[in-house]
Amino acid sequence: MNNRSGNQHSATQDTKQGAISPRKLMTALLAPLFMALMAISVVNVALTPIAASLVASNSQAQWIVSGYALAFGVPLVAAGRIGDATGRRRMFIIGVGLFTLGSLLSALAPSIAVLIAARVLQGFGAGLFNPQTTGIIQQNFQGQARARAYGMFGTTVAVATVFGPMMGGFLIQLFGEALGWRLMFLINVPIGLATMFFSLRWIPADQPTTKNTRKQLDLDPIGMTTMAVATLAILFPFVQRGSNPWIWAVLLGGLALLWFFVHWEKRYKARKRPPMLDIDMVRDPAFRNGILIVTLYFLGNTSVWLIVPIYAQTHLGMSALGAAALTIPSSLISAFAAPWAGRHVLGMGRSIVIWGFAISIVSIAATMLAITPVENGQISVWVLAATLFGLGIGSGMVISPNQTLTLASVSPEISGTAGGVLSLGQRMGTAIGTATIPSIMFALVEGGFHWNVGATAAFGAILTTLTIGLAITIADRRRETTTLQRTKLEGQPEPGQPIGVGVHSA
């Protein structure tokens, strides 16, 4: 790996701390990412014991989930911009520190109010360090090494999503309901402290990668504030999951603020000032399509891991641990699929993402066909673990390759901001999917239909979402192929570049 510019370091460059190992660098980056993503799903199996322990209502318990989700999503883009402008390692360590403090306060919370506040702090910390992860990867890796790094990133995302409920169910079963949920949060504290220590040793110290200086730092405060409030307003109706009309009025207000934000950023750039988010970056077809692809995939994929435990526990009477165990095969195969996809994405381009969507769609269709026989006792419920196996393969072939190809279309100088936008797409997809798709199942069951009908309909909605994502990916592959043909006419691309995607050097 070569140096990218005078003020940037490669992952193997000598620093004051000594030679930086790429493996150590990725360990420092991915350990807190795993904790942050696992913290989203780990409480799903613990809400009932938490509510009993802290004497909380169902609506209060729901804010344990909602508060974290909102606080995670709101600062993503702004945090990426601040990291780009002032140094990513600093922002990364600050974020990990806040997440660790939030974890400790959550474990020791004496009341539901303190727990909700601690979860908000935990989510805010995750929102600060998450975009720095992609920015640091873009800054320190190139070519095939970067693709492998995003393969590891994809493995972390896939495994954390389904490992959370498993770990939560295991701790509650082993230590009891009163102590088990507290240990779910406490386990993050030593990991977070170790991450902060090793980040200083294993993550190269970076300098600002924009034209801002300390004396003339321009972070576009109006743009940052508007984007944060718009994100909060758009996410709120989905994480709150209420039916009051005023909640959806908040969504309309968020969309109006987003419209204002776009026009403000255009004006800010026209005045020769650095916008928080360069709208031209979002207009780039590779980047725009990548955001749509990841949003749609997370909208459908993450909903699966909510529907399956609910169906298995509430209707089939399985334990929390048993229901979570249904996800183990998919989790394990995704840990192998993502690195494999990382090794091949530079040669295959978007076609590998197409195959990932196709395998995911087949997996969801097979699950739909299996639900009624499971309901009738004709086949074992563990068949669902087999049908969902393909979803693990698909997620490994979609998430990390899409990350590689999407971020390859932007300059490393603004990769933290771009990573924040990409992460926001994931959070938006997760919030919308987990709010709307399970509600289809609940609405049909409450309307008098059998559970198998409700579950099949919910999986049908997931199938539709993934099919739309596949169509967008196919369209982007055509754009990619056209770009490749044009590039060949103009001259061979540099070795290691993704097919049809231009890589900008800092």
PDB file of N, CA and C in Angstrom, residues 240-291:
ATOM      1  N   GLN A 240     -40.763   5.487  16.450  1.00  0.00           N
ATOM      2  CA  GLN A 240     -41.826   5.616  17.448  1.00  0.00           C
ATOM      3  C   GLN A 240     -42.954   4.626  17.182  1.00  0.00           C
ATOM      4  N   ARG A 241     -43.210   4.343  15.907  1.00  0.00           N
ATOM      5  CA  ARG A 241     -44.199   3.354  15.487  1.00  0.00           C
ATOM      6  C   ARG A 241     -45.581   3.631  16.074  1.00  0.00           C
ATOM      7  N   GLY A 242     -45.964   4.879  16.038  1.00  0.00           N
ATOM      8  CA  GLY A 242     -47.294   5.246  16.519  1.00  0.00           C
ATOM      9  C   GLY A 242     -48.235   5.486  15.360  1.00  0.00           C
ATOM     10  N   SER A 243     -49.494   5.605  15.660  1.00  0.00           N
ATOM     11  CA  SER A 243     -50.505   5.808  14.613  1.00  0.00           C
ATOM     12  C   SER A 243     -51.138   7.190  14.665  1.00  0.00           C
ATOM     13  N   ASN A 244     -50.677   8.048  15.591  1.00  0.00           N
ATOM     14  CA  ASN A 244     -51.240   9.393  15.680  1.00  0.00           C
ATOM     15  C   ASN A 244     -50.869  10.207  14.443  1.00  0.00           C
ATOM     16  N   PRO A 245     -51.839  10.959  13.902  1.00  0.00           N
ATOM     17  CA  PRO A 245     -51.561  11.727  12.684  1.00  0.00           C
ATOM     18  C   PRO A 245     -50.420  12.732  12.840  1.00  0.00           C
ATOM     19  N   TRP A 246     -50.247  13.296  14.044  1.00  0.00           N
ATOM     20  CA  TRP A 246     -49.204  14.307  14.215  1.00  0.00           C
ATOM     21  C   TRP A 246     -47.813  13.737  14.007  1.00  0.00           C
ATOM     22  N   ILE A 247     -47.666  12.448  14.252  1.00  0.00           N
ATOM     23  CA  ILE A 247     -46.363  11.826  14.053  1.00  0.00           C
ATOM     24  C   ILE A 247     -45.961  11.899  12.583  1.00  0.00           C
ATOM     25  N   TRP A 248     -46.938  11.675  11.695  1.00  0.00           N
ATOM     26  CA  TRP A 248     -46.632  11.710  10.266  1.00  0.00           C
ATOM     27  C   TRP A 248     -46.518  13.142   9.769  1.00  0.00           C
ATOM     28  N   ALA A 249     -47.074  14.113  10.509  1.00  0.00           N
ATOM     29  CA  ALA A 249     -46.836  15.518  10.197  1.00  0.00           C
ATOM     30  C   ALA A 249     -45.369  15.866  10.436  1.00  0.00           C
ATOM     31  N   VAL A 250     -44.778  15.229  11.449  1.00  0.00           N
ATOM     32  CA  VAL A 250     -43.348  15.415  11.712  1.00  0.00           C
ATOM     33  C   VAL A 250     -42.527  14.935  10.513  1.00  0.00           C
ATOM     34  N   LEU A 251     -42.950  13.815   9.911  1.00  0.00           N
ATOM     35  CA  LEU A 251     -42.255  13.302   8.728  1.00  0.00           C
ATOM     36  C   LEU A 251     -42.298  14.324   7.589  1.00  0.00           C
ATOM     37  N   LEU A 252     -43.452  14.929   7.359  1.00  0.00           N
ATOM     38  CA  LEU A 252     -43.570  15.937   6.306  1.00  0.00           C
ATOM     39  C   LEU A 252     -42.676  17.135   6.597  1.00  0.00           C
ATOM     40  N   GLY A 253     -42.609  17.512   7.878  1.00  0.00           N
ATOM     41  CA  GLY A 253     -41.717  18.608   8.249  1.00  0.00           C
ATOM     42  C   GLY A 253     -40.265  18.255   7.984  1.00  0.00           C
ATOM     43  N   GLY A 254     -39.899  16.996   8.248  1.00  0.00           N
ATOM     44  CA  GLY A 254     -38.540  16.554   7.976  1.00  0.00           C
ATOM     45  C   GLY A 254     -38.201  16.593   6.502  1.00  0.00           C
ATOM     46  N   LEU A 255     -39.151  16.195   5.661  1.00  0.00           N
ATOM     47  CA  LEU A 255     -38.919  16.242   4.214  1.00  0.00           C
ATOM     48  C   LEU A 255     -38.773  17.679   3.730  1.00  0.00           C
ATOM     49  N   ALA A 256     -39.559  18.604   4.325  1.00  0.00           N
ATOM     50  CA  ALA A 256     -39.438  20.022   3.975  1.00  0.00           C
ATOM     51  C   ALA A 256     -38.065  20.563   4.373  1.00  0.00           C
ATOM     52  N   LEU A 257     -37.585  20.163   5.546  1.00  0.00           N
ATOM     53  CA  LEU A 257     -36.254  20.583   5.979  1.00  0.00           C
ATOM     54  C   LEU A 257     -35.170  20.005   5.072  1.00  0.00           C
ATOM     55  N   LEU A 258     -35.386  18.791   4.602  1.00  0.00           N
ATOM     56  CA  LEU A 258     -34.419  18.179   3.695  1.00  0.00           C
ATOM     57  C   LEU A 258     -34.354  18.953   2.388  1.00  0.00           C
ATOM     58  N   TRP A 259     -35.499  19.414   1.896  1.00  0.00           N
ATOM     59  CA  TRP A 259     -35.548  20.243   0.688  1.00  0.00           C
ATOM     60  C   TRP A 259     -34.771  21.536   0.916  1.00  0.00           C
ATOM     61  N   PHE A 260     -34.986  22.170   2.082  1.00  0.00           N
ATOM     62  CA  PHE A 260     -34.260  23.397   2.409  1.00  0.00           C
ATOM     63  C   PHE A 260     -32.760  23.125   2.483  1.00  0.00           C
ATOM     64  N   PHE A 261     -32.393  21.990   3.078  1.00  0.00           N
ATOM     65  CA  PHE A 261     -30.982  21.636   3.221  1.00  0.00           C
ATOM     66  C   PHE A 261     -30.299  21.533   1.863  1.00  0.00           C
ATOM     67  N   VAL A 262     -30.946  20.886   0.905  1.00  0.00           N
ATOM     68  CA  VAL A 262     -30.361  20.729  -0.431  1.00  0.00           C
ATOM     69  C   VAL A 262     -30.107  22.092  -1.071  1.00  0.00           C
ATOM     70  N   HIS A 263     -31.094  22.985  -0.982  1.00  0.00           N
ATOM     71  CA  HIS A 263     -30.931  24.306  -1.586  1.00  0.00           C
ATOM     72  C   HIS A 263     -29.893  25.138  -0.838  1.00  0.00           C
ATOM     73  N   TRP A 264     -29.841  24.992   0.474  1.00  0.00           N
ATOM     74  CA  TRP A 264     -28.827  25.710   1.253  1.00  0.00           C
ATOM     75  C   TRP A 264     -27.422  25.261   0.864  1.00  0.00           C
ATOM     76  N   GLU A 265     -27.220  23.959   0.719  1.00  0.00           N
ATOM     77  CA  GLU A 265     -25.906  23.448   0.374  1.00  0.00           C
ATOM     78  C   GLU A 265     -25.467  23.914  -1.008  1.00  0.00           C
ATOM     79  N   LYS A 266     -26.403  23.988  -1.944  1.00  0.00           N
ATOM     80  CA  LYS A 266     -26.071  24.493  -3.278  1.00  0.00           C
ATOM     81  C   LYS A 266     -25.613  25.953  -3.208  1.00  0.00           C
ATOM     82  N   ARG A 267     -26.339  26.760  -2.428  1.00  0.00           N
ATOM     83  CA  ARG A 267     -25.989  28.177  -2.283  1.00  0.00           C
ATOM     84  C   ARG A 267     -24.651  28.324  -1.570  1.00  0.00           C
ATOM     85  N   TYR A 268     -24.419  27.505  -0.580  1.00  0.00           N
ATOM     86  CA  TYR A 268     -23.183  27.574   0.203  1.00  0.00           C
ATOM     87  C   TYR A 268     -21.974  27.297  -0.688  1.00  0.00           C
ATOM     88  N   LYS A 269     -22.110  26.299  -1.545  1.00  0.00           N
ATOM     89  CA  LYS A 269     -21.019  25.971  -2.461  1.00  0.00           C
ATOM     90  C   LYS A 269     -20.836  27.059  -3.507  1.00  0.00           C
ATOM     91  N   ALA A 270     -21.948  27.641  -3.972  1.00  0.00           N
ATOM     92  CA  ALA A 270     -21.880  28.714  -4.969  1.00  0.00           C
ATOM     93  C   ALA A 270     -21.153  29.941  -4.426  1.00  0.00           C
ATOM     94  N   ARG A 271     -21.168  30.102  -3.098  1.00  0.00           N
ATOM     95  CA  ARG A 271     -20.470  31.226  -2.462  1.00  0.00           C
ATOM     96  C   ARG A 271     -19.014  30.887  -2.165  1.00  0.00           C
ATOM     97  N   LYS A 272     -18.519  29.781  -2.764  1.00  0.00           N
ATOM     98  CA  LYS A 272     -17.123  29.352  -2.614  1.00  0.00           C
ATOM     99  C   LYS A 272     -16.794  28.965  -1.173  1.00  0.00           C
ATOM    100  N   ARG A 273     -17.771  28.426  -0.463  1.00  0.00           N
ATOM    101  CA  ARG A 273     -17.544  27.957   0.894  1.00  0.00           C
ATOM    102  C   ARG A 273     -17.786  26.444   0.929  1.00  0.00           C
ATOM    103  N   PRO A 274     -17.098  25.707   1.788  1.00  0.00           N
ATOM    104  CA  PRO A 274     -17.214  24.243   1.798  1.00  0.00           C
ATOM    105  C   PRO A 274     -18.521  23.773   2.426  1.00  0.00           C
ATOM    106  N   PRO A 275     -19.429  23.201   1.648  1.00  0.00           N
ATOM    107  CA  PRO A 275     -20.700  22.724   2.216  1.00  0.00           C
ATOM    108  C   PRO A 275     -20.497  21.494   3.083  1.00  0.00           C
ATOM    109  N   MET A 276     -21.418  21.264   4.002  1.00  0.00           N
ATOM    110  CA  MET A 276     -21.325  20.053   4.805  1.00  0.00           C
ATOM    111  C   MET A 276     -21.431  18.821   3.916  1.00  0.00           C
ATOM    112  N   LEU A 277     -22.329  18.865   2.945  1.00  0.00           N
ATOM    113  CA  LEU A 277     -22.518  17.769   2.003  1.00  0.00           C
ATOM    114  C   LEU A 277     -22.574  18.332   0.595  1.00  0.00           C
ATOM    115  N   ASP A 278     -21.614  17.958  -0.209  1.00  0.00           N
ATOM    116  CA  ASP A 278     -21.587  18.405  -1.602  1.00  0.00           C
ATOM    117  C   ASP A 278     -22.681  17.660  -2.366  1.00  0.00           C
ATOM    118  N   ILE A 279     -23.690  18.369  -2.816  1.00  0.00           N
ATOM    119  CA  ILE A 279     -24.826  17.743  -3.498  1.00  0.00           C
ATOM    120  C   ILE A 279     -24.396  17.077  -4.791  1.00  0.00           C
ATOM    121  N   ASP A 280     -23.308  17.566  -5.393  1.00  0.00           N
ATOM    122  CA  ASP A 280     -22.807  16.923  -6.612  1.00  0.00           C
ATOM    123  C   ASP A 280     -22.382  15.483  -6.342  1.00  0.00           C
ATOM    124  N   MET A 281     -21.910  15.210  -5.129  1.00  0.00           N
ATOM    125  CA  MET A 281     -21.535  13.839  -4.771  1.00  0.00           C
ATOM    126  C   MET A 281     -22.755  12.935  -4.801  1.00  0.00           C
ATOM    127  N   VAL A 282     -23.878  13.423  -4.292  1.00  0.00           N
ATOM    128  CA  VAL A 282     -25.108  12.629  -4.258  1.00  0.00           C
ATOM    129  C   VAL A 282     -25.660  12.439  -5.667  1.00  0.00           C
ATOM    130  N   ARG A 283     -25.385  13.382  -6.548  1.00  0.00           N
ATOM    131  CA  ARG A 283     -25.874  13.270  -7.927  1.00  0.00           C
ATOM    132  C   ARG A 283     -25.098  12.247  -8.735  1.00  0.00           C
ATOM    133  N   ASP A 284     -23.885  11.910  -8.307  1.00  0.00           N
ATOM    134  CA  ASP A 284     -23.088  10.934  -9.046  1.00  0.00           C
ATOM    135  C   ASP A 284     -23.847   9.607  -9.104  1.00  0.00           C
ATOM    136  N   PRO A 285     -24.042   9.032 -10.302  1.00  0.00           N
ATOM    137  CA  PRO A 285     -24.871   7.825 -10.420  1.00  0.00           C
ATOM    138  C   PRO A 285     -24.388   6.662  -9.569  1.00  0.00           C
ATOM    139  N   ALA A 286     -23.083   6.424  -9.517  1.00  0.00           N
ATOM    140  CA  ALA A 286     -22.568   5.300  -8.738  1.00  0.00           C
ATOM    141  C   ALA A 286     -22.864   5.475  -7.261  1.00  0.00           C
ATOM    142  N   PHE A 287     -22.666   6.694  -6.755  1.00  0.00           N
ATOM    143  CA  PHE A 287     -22.914   6.950  -5.342  1.00  0.00           C
ATOM    144  C   PHE A 287     -24.412   6.924  -5.037  1.00  0.00           C
ATOM    145  N   ARG A 288     -25.201   7.599  -5.860  1.00  0.00           N
ATOM    146  CA  ARG A 288     -26.649   7.654  -5.640  1.00  0.00           C
ATOM    147  C   ARG A 288     -27.263   6.264  -5.685  1.00  0.00           C
ATOM    148  N   ASN A 289     -26.902   5.489  -6.687  1.00  0.00           N
ATOM    149  CA  ASN A 289     -27.456   4.132  -6.791  1.00  0.00           C
ATOM    150  C   ASN A 289     -27.005   3.258  -5.624  1.00  0.00           C
ATOM    151  N   GLY A 290     -25.758   3.455  -5.187  1.00  0.00           N
ATOM    152  CA  GLY A 290     -25.269   2.685  -4.042  1.00  0.00           C
ATOM    153  C   GLY A 290     -26.069   2.962  -2.783  1.00  0.00           C
ATOM    154  N   ILE A 291     -26.445   4.228  -2.573  1.00  0.00           N
ATOM    155  CA  ILE A 291     -27.265   4.585  -1.410  1.00  0.00           C
ATOM    156  C   ILE A 291     -28.642   3.927  -1.510  1.00  0.00           C
TER     157      ILE A 291
END
